PDB file of C-alpha atoms and ligand atoms in Angstrom:
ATOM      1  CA  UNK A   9      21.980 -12.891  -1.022  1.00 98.00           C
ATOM      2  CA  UNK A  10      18.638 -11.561  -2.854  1.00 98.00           C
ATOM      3  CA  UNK A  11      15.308 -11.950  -1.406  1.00 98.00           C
ATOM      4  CA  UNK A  12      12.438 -11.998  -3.481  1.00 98.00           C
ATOM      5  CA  UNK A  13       8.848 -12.138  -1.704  1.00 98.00           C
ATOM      6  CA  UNK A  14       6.402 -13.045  -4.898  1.00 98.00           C
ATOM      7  CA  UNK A  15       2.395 -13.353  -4.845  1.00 98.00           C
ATOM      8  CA  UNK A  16       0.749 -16.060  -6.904  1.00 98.00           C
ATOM      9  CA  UNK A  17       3.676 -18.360  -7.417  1.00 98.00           C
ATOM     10  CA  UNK A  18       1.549 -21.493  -8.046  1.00 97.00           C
ATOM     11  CA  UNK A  19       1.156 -20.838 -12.200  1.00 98.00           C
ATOM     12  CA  UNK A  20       1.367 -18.188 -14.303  1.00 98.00           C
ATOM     13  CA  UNK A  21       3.452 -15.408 -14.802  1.00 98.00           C
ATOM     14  CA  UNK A  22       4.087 -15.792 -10.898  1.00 98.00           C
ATOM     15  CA  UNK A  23       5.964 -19.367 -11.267  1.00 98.00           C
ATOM     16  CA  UNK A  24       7.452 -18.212 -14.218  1.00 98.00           C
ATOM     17  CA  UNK A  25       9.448 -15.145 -12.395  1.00 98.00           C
ATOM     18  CA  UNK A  26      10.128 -17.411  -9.266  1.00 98.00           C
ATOM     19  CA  UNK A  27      12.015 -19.644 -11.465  1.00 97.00           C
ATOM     20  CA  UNK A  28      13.612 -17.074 -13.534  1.00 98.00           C
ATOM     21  CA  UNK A  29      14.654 -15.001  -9.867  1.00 98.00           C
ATOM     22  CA  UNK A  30      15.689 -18.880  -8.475  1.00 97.00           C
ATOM     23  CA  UNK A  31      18.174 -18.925 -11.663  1.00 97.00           C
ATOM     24  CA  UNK A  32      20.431 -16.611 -10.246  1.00 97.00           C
ATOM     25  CA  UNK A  33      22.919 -17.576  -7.466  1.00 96.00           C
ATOM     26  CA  UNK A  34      22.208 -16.571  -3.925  1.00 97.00           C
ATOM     27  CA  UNK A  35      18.794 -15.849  -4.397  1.00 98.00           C
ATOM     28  CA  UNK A  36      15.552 -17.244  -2.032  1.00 98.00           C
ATOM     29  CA  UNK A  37      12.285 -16.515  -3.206  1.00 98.00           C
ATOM     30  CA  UNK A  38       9.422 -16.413  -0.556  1.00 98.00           C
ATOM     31  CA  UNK A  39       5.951 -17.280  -2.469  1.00 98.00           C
ATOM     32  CA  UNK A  40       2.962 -16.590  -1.349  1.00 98.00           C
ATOM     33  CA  UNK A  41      -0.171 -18.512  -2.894  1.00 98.00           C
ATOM     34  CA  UNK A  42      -3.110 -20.849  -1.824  1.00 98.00           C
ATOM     35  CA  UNK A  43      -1.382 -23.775  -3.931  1.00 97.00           C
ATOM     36  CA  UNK A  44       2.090 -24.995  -3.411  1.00 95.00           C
ATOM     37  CA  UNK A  45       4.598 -25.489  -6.130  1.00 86.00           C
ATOM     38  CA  UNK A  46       7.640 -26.181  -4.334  1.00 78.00           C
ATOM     39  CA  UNK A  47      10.258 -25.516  -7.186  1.00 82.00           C
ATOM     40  CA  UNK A  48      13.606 -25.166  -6.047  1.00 92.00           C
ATOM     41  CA  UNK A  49      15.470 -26.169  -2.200  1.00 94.00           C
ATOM     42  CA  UNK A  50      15.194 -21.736  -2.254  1.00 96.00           C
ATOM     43  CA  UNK A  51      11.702 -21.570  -2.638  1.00 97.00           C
ATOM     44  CA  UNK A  52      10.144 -21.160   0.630  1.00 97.00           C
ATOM     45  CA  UNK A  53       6.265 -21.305   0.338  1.00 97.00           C
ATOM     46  CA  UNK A  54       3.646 -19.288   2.485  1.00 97.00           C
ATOM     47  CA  UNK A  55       0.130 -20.889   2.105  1.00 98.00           C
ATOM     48  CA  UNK A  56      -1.994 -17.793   2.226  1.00 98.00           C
ATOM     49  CA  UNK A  57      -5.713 -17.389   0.630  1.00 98.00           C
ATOM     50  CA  UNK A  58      -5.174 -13.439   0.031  1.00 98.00           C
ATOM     51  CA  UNK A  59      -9.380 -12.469   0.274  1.00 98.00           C
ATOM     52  CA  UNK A  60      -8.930 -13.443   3.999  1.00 98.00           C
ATOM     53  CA  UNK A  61      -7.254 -10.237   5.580  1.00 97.00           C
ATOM     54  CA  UNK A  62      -6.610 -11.799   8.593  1.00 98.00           C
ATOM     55  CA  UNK A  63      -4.374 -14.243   6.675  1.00 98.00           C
ATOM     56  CA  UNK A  64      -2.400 -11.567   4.743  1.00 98.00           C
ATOM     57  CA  UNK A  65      -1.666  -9.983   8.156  1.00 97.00           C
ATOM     58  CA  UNK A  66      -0.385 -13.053   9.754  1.00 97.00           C
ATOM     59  CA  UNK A  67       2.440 -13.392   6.518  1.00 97.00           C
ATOM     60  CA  UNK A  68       5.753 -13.043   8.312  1.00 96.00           C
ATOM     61  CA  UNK A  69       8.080 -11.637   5.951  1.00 97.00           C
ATOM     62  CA  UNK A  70      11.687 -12.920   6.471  1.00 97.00           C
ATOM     63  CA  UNK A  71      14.543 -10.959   8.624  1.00 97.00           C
ATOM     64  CA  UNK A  72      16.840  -9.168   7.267  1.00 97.00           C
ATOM     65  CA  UNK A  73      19.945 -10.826   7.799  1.00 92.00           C
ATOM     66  CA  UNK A  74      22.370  -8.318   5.785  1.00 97.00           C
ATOM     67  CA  UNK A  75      20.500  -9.119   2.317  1.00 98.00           C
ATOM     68  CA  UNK A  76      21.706  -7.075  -0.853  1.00 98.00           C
ATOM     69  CA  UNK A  77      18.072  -6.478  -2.316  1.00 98.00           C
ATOM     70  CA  UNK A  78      14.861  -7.718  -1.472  1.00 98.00           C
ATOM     71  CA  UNK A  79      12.343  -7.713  -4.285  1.00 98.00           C
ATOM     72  CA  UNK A  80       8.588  -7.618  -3.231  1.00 99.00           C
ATOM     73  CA  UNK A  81       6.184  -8.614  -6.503  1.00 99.00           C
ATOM     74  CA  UNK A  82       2.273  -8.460  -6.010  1.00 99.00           C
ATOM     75  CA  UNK A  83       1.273 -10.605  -9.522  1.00 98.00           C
ATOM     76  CA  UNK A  84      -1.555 -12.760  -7.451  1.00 98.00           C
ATOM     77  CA  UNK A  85      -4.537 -11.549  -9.124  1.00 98.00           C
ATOM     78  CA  UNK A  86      -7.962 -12.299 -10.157  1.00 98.00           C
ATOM     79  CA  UNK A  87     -10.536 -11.285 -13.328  1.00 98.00           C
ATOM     80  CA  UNK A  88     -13.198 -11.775 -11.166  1.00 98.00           C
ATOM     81  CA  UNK A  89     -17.517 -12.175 -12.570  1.00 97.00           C
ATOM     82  CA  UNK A  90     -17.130 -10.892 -16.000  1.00 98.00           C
ATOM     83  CA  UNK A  91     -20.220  -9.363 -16.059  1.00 98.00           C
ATOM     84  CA  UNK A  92     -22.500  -5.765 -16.382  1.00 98.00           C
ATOM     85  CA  UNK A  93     -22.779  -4.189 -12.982  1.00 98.00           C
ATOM     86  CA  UNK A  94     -25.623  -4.489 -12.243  1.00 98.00           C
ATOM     87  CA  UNK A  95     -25.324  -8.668 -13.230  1.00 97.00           C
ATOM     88  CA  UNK A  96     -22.836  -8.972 -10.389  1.00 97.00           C
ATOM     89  CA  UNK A  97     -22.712 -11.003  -7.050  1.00 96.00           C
ATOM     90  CA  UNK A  98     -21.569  -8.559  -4.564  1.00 97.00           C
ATOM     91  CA  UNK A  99     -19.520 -11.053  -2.878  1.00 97.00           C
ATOM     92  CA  UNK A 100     -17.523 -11.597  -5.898  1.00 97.00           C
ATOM     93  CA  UNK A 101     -16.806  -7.752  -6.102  1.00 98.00           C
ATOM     94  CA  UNK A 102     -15.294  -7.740  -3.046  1.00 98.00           C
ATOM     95  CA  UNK A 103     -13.164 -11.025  -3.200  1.00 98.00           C
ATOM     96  CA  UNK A 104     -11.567  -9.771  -6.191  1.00 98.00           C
ATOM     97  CA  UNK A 105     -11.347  -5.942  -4.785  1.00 98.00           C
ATOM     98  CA  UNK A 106     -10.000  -8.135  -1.946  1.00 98.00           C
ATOM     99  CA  UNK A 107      -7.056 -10.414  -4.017  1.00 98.00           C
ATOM    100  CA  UNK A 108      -6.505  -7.384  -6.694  1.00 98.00           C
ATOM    101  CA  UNK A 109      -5.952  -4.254  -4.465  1.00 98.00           C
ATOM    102  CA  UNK A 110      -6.344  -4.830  -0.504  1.00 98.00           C
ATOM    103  CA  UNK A 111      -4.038  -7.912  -0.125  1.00 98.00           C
ATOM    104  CA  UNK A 112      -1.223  -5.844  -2.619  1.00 98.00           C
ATOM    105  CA  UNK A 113      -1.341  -2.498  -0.593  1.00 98.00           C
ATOM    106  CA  UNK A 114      -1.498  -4.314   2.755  1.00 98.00           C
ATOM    107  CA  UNK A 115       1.758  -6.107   1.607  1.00 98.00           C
ATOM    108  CA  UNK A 116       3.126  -3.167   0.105  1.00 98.00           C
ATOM    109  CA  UNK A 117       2.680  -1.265   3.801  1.00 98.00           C
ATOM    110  CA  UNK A 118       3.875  -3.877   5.833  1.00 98.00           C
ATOM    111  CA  UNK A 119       6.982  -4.671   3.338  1.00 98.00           C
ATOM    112  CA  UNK A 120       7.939  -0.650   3.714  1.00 98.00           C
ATOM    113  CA  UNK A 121       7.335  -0.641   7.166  1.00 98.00           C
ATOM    114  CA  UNK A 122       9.716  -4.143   7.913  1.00 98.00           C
ATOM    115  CA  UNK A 123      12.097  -3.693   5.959  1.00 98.00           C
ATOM    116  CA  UNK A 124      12.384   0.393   6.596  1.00 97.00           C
ATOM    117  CA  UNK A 125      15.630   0.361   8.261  1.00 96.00           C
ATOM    118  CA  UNK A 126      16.700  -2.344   6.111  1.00 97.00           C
ATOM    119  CA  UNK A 127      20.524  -1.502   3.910  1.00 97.00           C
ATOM    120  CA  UNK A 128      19.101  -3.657   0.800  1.00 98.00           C
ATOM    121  CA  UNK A 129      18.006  -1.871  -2.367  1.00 98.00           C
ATOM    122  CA  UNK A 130      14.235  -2.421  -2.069  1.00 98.00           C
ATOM    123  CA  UNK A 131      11.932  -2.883  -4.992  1.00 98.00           C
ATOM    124  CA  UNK A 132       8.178  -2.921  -5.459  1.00 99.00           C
ATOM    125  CA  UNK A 133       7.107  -4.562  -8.527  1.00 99.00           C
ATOM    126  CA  UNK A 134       3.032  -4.583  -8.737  1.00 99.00           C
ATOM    127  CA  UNK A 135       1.623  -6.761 -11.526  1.00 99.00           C
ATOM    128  CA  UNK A 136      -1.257  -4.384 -13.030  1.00 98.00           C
ATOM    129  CA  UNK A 137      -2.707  -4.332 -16.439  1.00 98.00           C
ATOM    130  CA  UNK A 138      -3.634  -2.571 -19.116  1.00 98.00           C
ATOM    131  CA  UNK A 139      -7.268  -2.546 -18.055  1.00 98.00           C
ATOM    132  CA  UNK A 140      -6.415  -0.635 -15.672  1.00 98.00           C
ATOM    133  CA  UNK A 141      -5.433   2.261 -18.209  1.00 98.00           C
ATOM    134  CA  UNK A 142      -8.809   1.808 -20.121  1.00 98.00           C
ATOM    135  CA  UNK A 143     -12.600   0.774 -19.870  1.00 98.00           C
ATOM    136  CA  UNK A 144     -13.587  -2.947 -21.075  1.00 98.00           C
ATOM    137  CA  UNK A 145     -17.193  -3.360 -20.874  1.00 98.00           C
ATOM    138  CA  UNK A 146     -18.182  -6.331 -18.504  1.00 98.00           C
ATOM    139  CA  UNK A 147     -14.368  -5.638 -16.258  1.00 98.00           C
ATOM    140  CA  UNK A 148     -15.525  -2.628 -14.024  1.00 98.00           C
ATOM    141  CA  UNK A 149     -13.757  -4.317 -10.996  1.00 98.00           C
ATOM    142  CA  UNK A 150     -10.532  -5.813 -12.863  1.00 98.00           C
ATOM    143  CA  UNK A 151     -10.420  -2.176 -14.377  1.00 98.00           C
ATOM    144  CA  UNK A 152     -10.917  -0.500 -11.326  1.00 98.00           C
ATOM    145  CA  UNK A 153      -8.717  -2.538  -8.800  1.00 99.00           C
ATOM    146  CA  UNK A 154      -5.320  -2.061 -11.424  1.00 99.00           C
ATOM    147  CA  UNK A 155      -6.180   1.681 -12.108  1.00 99.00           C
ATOM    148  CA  UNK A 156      -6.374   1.800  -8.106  1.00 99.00           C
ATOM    149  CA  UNK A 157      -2.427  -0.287  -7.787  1.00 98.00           C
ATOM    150  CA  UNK A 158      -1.561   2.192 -10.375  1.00 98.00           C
ATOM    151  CA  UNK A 159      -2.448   5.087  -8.154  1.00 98.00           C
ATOM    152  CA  UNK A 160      -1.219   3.195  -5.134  1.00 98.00           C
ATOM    153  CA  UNK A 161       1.841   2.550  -6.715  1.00 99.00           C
ATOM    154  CA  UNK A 162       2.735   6.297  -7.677  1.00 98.00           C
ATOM    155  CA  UNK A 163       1.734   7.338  -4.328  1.00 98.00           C
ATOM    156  CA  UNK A 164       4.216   5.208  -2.729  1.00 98.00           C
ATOM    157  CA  UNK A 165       6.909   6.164  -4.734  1.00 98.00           C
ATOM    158  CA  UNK A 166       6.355   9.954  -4.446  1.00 98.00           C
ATOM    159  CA  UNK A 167       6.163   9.198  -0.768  1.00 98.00           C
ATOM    160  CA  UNK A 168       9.622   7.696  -0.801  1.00 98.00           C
ATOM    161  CA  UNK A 169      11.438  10.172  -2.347  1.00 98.00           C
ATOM    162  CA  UNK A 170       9.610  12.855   0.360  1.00 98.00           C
ATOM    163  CA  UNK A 171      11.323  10.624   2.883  1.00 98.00           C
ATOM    164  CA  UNK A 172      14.334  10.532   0.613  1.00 97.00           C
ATOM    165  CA  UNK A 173      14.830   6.531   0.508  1.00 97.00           C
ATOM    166  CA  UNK A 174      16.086   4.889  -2.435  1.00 94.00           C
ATOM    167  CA  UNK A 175      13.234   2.557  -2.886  1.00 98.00           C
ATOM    168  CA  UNK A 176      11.870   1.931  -6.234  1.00 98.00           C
ATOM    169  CA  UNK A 177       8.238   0.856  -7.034  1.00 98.00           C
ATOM    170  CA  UNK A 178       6.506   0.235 -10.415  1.00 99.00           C
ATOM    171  CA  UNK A 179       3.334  -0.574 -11.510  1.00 98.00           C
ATOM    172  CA  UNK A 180       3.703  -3.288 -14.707  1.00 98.00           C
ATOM    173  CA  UNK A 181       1.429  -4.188 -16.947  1.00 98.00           C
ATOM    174  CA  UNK A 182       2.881  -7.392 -18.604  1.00 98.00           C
ATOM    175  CA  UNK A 183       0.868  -7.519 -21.637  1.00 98.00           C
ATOM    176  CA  UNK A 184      -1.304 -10.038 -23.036  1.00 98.00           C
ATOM    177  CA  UNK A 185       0.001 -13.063 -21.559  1.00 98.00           C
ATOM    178  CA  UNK A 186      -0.518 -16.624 -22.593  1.00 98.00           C
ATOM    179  CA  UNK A 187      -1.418 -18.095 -19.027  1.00 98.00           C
ATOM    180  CA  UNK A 188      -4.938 -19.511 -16.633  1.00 98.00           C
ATOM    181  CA  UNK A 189      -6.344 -16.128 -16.849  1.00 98.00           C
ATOM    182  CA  UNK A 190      -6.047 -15.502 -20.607  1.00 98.00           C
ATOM    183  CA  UNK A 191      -8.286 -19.555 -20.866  1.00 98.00           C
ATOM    184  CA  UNK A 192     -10.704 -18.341 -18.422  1.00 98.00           C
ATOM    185  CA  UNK A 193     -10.937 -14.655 -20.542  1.00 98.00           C
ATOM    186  CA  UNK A 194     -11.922 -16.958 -23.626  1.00 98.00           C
ATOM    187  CA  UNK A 195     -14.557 -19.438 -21.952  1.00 98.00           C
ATOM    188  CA  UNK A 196     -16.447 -16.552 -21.461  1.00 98.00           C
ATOM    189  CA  UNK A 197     -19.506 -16.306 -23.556  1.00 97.00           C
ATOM    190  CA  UNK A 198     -20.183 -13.646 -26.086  1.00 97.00           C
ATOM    191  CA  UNK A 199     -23.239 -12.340 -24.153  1.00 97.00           C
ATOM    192  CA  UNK A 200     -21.469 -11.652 -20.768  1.00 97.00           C
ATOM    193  CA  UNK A 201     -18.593 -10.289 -23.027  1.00 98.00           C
ATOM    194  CA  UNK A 202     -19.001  -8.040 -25.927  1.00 98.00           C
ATOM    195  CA  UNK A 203     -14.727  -8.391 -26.751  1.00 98.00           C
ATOM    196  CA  UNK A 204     -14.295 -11.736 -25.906  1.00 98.00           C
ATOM    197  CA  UNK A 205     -13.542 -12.432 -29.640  1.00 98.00           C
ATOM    198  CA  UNK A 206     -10.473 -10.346 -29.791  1.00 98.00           C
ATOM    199  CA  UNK A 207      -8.775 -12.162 -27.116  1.00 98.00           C
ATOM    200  CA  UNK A 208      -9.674 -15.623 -29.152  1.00 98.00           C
ATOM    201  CA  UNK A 209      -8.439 -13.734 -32.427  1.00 98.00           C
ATOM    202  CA  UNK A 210      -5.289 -12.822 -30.192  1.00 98.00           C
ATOM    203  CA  UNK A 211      -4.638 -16.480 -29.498  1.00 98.00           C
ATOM    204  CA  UNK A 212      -5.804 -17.916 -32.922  1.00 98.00           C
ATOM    205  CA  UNK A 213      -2.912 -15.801 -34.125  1.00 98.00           C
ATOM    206  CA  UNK A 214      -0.350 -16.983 -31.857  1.00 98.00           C
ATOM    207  CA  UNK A 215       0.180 -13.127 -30.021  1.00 98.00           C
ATOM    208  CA  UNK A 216      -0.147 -13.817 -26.727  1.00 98.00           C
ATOM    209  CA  UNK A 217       3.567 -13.773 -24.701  1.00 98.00           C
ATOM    210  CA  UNK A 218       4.858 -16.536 -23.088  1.00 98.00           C
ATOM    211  CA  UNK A 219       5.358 -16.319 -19.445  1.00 98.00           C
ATOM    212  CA  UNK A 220       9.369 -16.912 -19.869  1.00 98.00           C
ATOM    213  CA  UNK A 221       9.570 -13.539 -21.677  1.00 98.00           C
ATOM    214  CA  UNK A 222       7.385 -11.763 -19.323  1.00 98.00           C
ATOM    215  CA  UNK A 223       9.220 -13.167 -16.138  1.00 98.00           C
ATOM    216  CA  UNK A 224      12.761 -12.367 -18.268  1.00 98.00           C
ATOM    217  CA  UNK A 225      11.743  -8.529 -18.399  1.00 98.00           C
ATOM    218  CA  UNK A 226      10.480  -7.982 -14.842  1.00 98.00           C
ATOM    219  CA  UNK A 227      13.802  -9.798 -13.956  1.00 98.00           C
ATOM    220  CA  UNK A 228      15.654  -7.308 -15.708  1.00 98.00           C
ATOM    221  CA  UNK A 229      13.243  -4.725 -14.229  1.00 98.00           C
ATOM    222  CA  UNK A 230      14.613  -5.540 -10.932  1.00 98.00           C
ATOM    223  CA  UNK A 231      17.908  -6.131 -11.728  1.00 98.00           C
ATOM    224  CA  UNK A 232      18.407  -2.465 -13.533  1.00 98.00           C
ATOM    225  CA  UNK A 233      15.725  -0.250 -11.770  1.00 98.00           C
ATOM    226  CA  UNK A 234      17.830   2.332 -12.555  1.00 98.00           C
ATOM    227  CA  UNK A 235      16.938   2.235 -16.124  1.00 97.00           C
ATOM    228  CA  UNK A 236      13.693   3.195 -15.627  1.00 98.00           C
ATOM    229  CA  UNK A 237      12.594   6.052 -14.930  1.00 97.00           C
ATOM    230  CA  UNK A 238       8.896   6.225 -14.308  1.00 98.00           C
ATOM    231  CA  UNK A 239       6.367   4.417 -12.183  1.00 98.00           C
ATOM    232  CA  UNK A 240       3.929   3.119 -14.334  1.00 98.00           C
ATOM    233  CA  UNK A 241       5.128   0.663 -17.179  1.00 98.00           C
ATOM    234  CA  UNK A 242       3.994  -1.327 -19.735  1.00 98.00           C
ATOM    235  CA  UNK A 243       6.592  -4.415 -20.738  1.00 97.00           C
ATOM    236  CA  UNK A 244       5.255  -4.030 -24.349  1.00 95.00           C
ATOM    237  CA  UNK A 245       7.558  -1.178 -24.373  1.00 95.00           C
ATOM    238  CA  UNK A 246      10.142  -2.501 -22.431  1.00 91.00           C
TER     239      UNK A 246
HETATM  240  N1  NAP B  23      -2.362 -13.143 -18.272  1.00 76.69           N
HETATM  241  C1  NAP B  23      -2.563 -11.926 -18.774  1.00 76.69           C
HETATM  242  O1  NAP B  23      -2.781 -11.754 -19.984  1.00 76.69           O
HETATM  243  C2  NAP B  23      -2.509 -10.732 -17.868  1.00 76.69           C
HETATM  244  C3  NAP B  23      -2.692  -9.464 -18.439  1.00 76.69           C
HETATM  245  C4  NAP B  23      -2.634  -8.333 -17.637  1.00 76.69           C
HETATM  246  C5  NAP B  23      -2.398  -8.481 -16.283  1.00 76.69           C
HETATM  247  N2  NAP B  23      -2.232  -9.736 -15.730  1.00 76.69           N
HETATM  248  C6  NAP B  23      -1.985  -9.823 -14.295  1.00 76.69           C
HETATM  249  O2  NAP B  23      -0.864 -10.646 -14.061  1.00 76.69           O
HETATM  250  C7  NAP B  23      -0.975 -11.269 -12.781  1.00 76.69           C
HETATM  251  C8  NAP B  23      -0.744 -12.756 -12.923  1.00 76.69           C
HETATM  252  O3  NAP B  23      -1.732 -13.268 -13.800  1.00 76.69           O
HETATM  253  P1  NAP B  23      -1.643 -14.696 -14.508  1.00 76.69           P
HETATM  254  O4  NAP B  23      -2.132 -14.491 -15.875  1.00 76.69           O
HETATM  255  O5  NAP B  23      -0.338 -15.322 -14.255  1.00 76.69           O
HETATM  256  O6  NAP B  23      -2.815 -15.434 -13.695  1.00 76.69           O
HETATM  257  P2  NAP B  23      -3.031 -16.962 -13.273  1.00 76.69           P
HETATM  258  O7  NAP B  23      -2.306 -17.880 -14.189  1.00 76.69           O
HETATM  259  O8  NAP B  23      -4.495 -17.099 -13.128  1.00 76.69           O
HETATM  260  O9  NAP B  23      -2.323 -17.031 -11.837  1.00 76.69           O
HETATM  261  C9  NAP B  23      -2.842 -16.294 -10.771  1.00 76.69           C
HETATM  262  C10 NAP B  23      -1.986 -16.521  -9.540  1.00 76.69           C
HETATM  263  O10 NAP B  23      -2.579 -15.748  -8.480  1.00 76.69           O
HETATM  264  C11 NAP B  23      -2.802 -16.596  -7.363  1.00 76.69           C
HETATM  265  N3  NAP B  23      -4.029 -16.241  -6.654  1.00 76.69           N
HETATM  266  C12 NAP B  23      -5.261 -16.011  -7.169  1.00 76.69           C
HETATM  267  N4  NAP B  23      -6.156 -15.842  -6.201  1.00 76.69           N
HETATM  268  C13 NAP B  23      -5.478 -15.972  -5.021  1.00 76.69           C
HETATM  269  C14 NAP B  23      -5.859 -15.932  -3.650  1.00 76.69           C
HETATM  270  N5  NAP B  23      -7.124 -15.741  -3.273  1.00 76.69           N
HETATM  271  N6  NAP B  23      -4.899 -16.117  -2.716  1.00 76.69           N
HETATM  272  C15 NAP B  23      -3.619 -16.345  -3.075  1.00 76.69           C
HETATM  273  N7  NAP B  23      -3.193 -16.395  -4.355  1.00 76.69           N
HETATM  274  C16 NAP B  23      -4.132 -16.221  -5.313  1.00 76.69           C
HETATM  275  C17 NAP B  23      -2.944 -18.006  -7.943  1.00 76.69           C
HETATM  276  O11 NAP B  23      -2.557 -18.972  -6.958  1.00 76.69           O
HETATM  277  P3  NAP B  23      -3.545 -20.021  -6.231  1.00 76.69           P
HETATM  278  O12 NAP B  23      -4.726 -20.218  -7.127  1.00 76.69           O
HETATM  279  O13 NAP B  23      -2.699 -21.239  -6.034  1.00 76.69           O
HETATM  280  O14 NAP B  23      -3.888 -19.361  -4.935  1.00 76.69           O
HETATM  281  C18 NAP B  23      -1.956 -17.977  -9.102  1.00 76.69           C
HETATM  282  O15 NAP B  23      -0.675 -18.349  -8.664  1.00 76.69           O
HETATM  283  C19 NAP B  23      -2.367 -10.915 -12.258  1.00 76.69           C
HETATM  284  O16 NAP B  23      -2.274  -9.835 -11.350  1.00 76.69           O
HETATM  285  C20 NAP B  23      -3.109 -10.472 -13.518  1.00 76.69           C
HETATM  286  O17 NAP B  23      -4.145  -9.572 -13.220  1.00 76.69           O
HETATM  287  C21 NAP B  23      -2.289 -10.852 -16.497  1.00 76.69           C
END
């Protein structure tokens, strides 16, 4: 049996991997969202709002009871005010500081610490971006919370092979992806967002990926870890 313990299952690339991880036999997925989307007799769902810390520390990840792999994937995420700093509401900084990097590192500790004398072949898969790998004008947070899961991410890793585990964690980028986030990218207006033309450009011209072929290459991500070798990945090059 496979467990799979997935953030921001409710749309999105999230749902999209949850069903593509539920199409495999002997698999339970654990999701982890503020909206239910019940999706399979596996699918087990943990109401959590993931800017209340308190919340994220009461998550109860399942026991171990002899499974092969279990898969943790921290996709929840949030674009946040797209806006100057300086334009900003502070408490919108630090909800999406709060959903982007705090709730995904908190998991990531407590998943290494549960499951450290665990026999399964563990896997970290953290859903960054692109932005993370370069400035866009009006993202500073975005930017700066998926640079930060980058860093967190090769930490970890280097960490693990000090302790000489076979865990495996990446850092993914998944593209430009045709989901909620991509809509909300486009309603901005021009004023708060000097490239919000490209991304309508990107859509006009039918280039954004669907969230089947995204969730079908982190599957295969965590099916063949092996095959890759380095921590931070982009699936446009998968
Ligand atoms: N779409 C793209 O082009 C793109 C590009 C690069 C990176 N990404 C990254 O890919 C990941 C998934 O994005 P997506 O495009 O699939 O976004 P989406 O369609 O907006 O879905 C976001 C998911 O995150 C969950 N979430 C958001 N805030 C939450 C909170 N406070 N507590 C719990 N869950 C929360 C949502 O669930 P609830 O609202 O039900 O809580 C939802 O299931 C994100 O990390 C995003 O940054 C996306």
């Amino acid at each position: 049996m496979e467990l799979f313990i997935i953030t921001g299952t409710s749309r999105g690339i999230g749902l999209a991997f949850a069903e593509r991880a539920l199409r495999q036999k002997d698999t339970v997925v654990f999701g982890i969202a503020r909206t239910n989307s019940s999706i399979n007799p596996n699918f087990n769902f943990l109401k959590t709002d993931l800017v209340a810390e308190q919340q994220v520390n009461e998550i109860r990840f399942p026991i171990d009871e002899g499974f092969t792999k279990i898969v943790l994937v921290n996709n929840a995420g949030m674009l946040g005010d797209v806006k100057h700093l300086g334009e900003m509401e502070n408490q919108s900084i630090a909800k999406t500081i709060a959903v982007n990097l705090t709730a995904p590192t908190l998991l990531l500790n407590r998943f290494l610490h549960f499951y450290a004398s665990s026999k399964a072949q563990k896997i970290v898969i953290n859903i960054s971006s692109g932005a993370g790998r370069r400035a866009i004008p009006s993202w500073s947070v975005y930017c700066a919370t998926k640079a930060a899961l980058d860093m967190v991410s090769e930490t970890a890793q280097q960490e693990q092979i000090e302790k000489g585990t076979n865990t495996r964690i990446f850092s993914v980028a998944p593209g430009v992806v045709d989901t909620a986030m991509q809509e909300e990218i486009r309603s901005v207006e021009q004023a708060n967002f000097s490239q919000v033309n490209r991304f309508h450009e990107l859509k006009k011209k039918g280039e954004l990926a669907s969230t089947e072929k995204v969730a079908e290459n982190l599957f295969q991500l965590a099916t063949h870890p092996e095959k890759f070798s380095e921590v931070i990945l982009d699936i446009r090059t998968f």
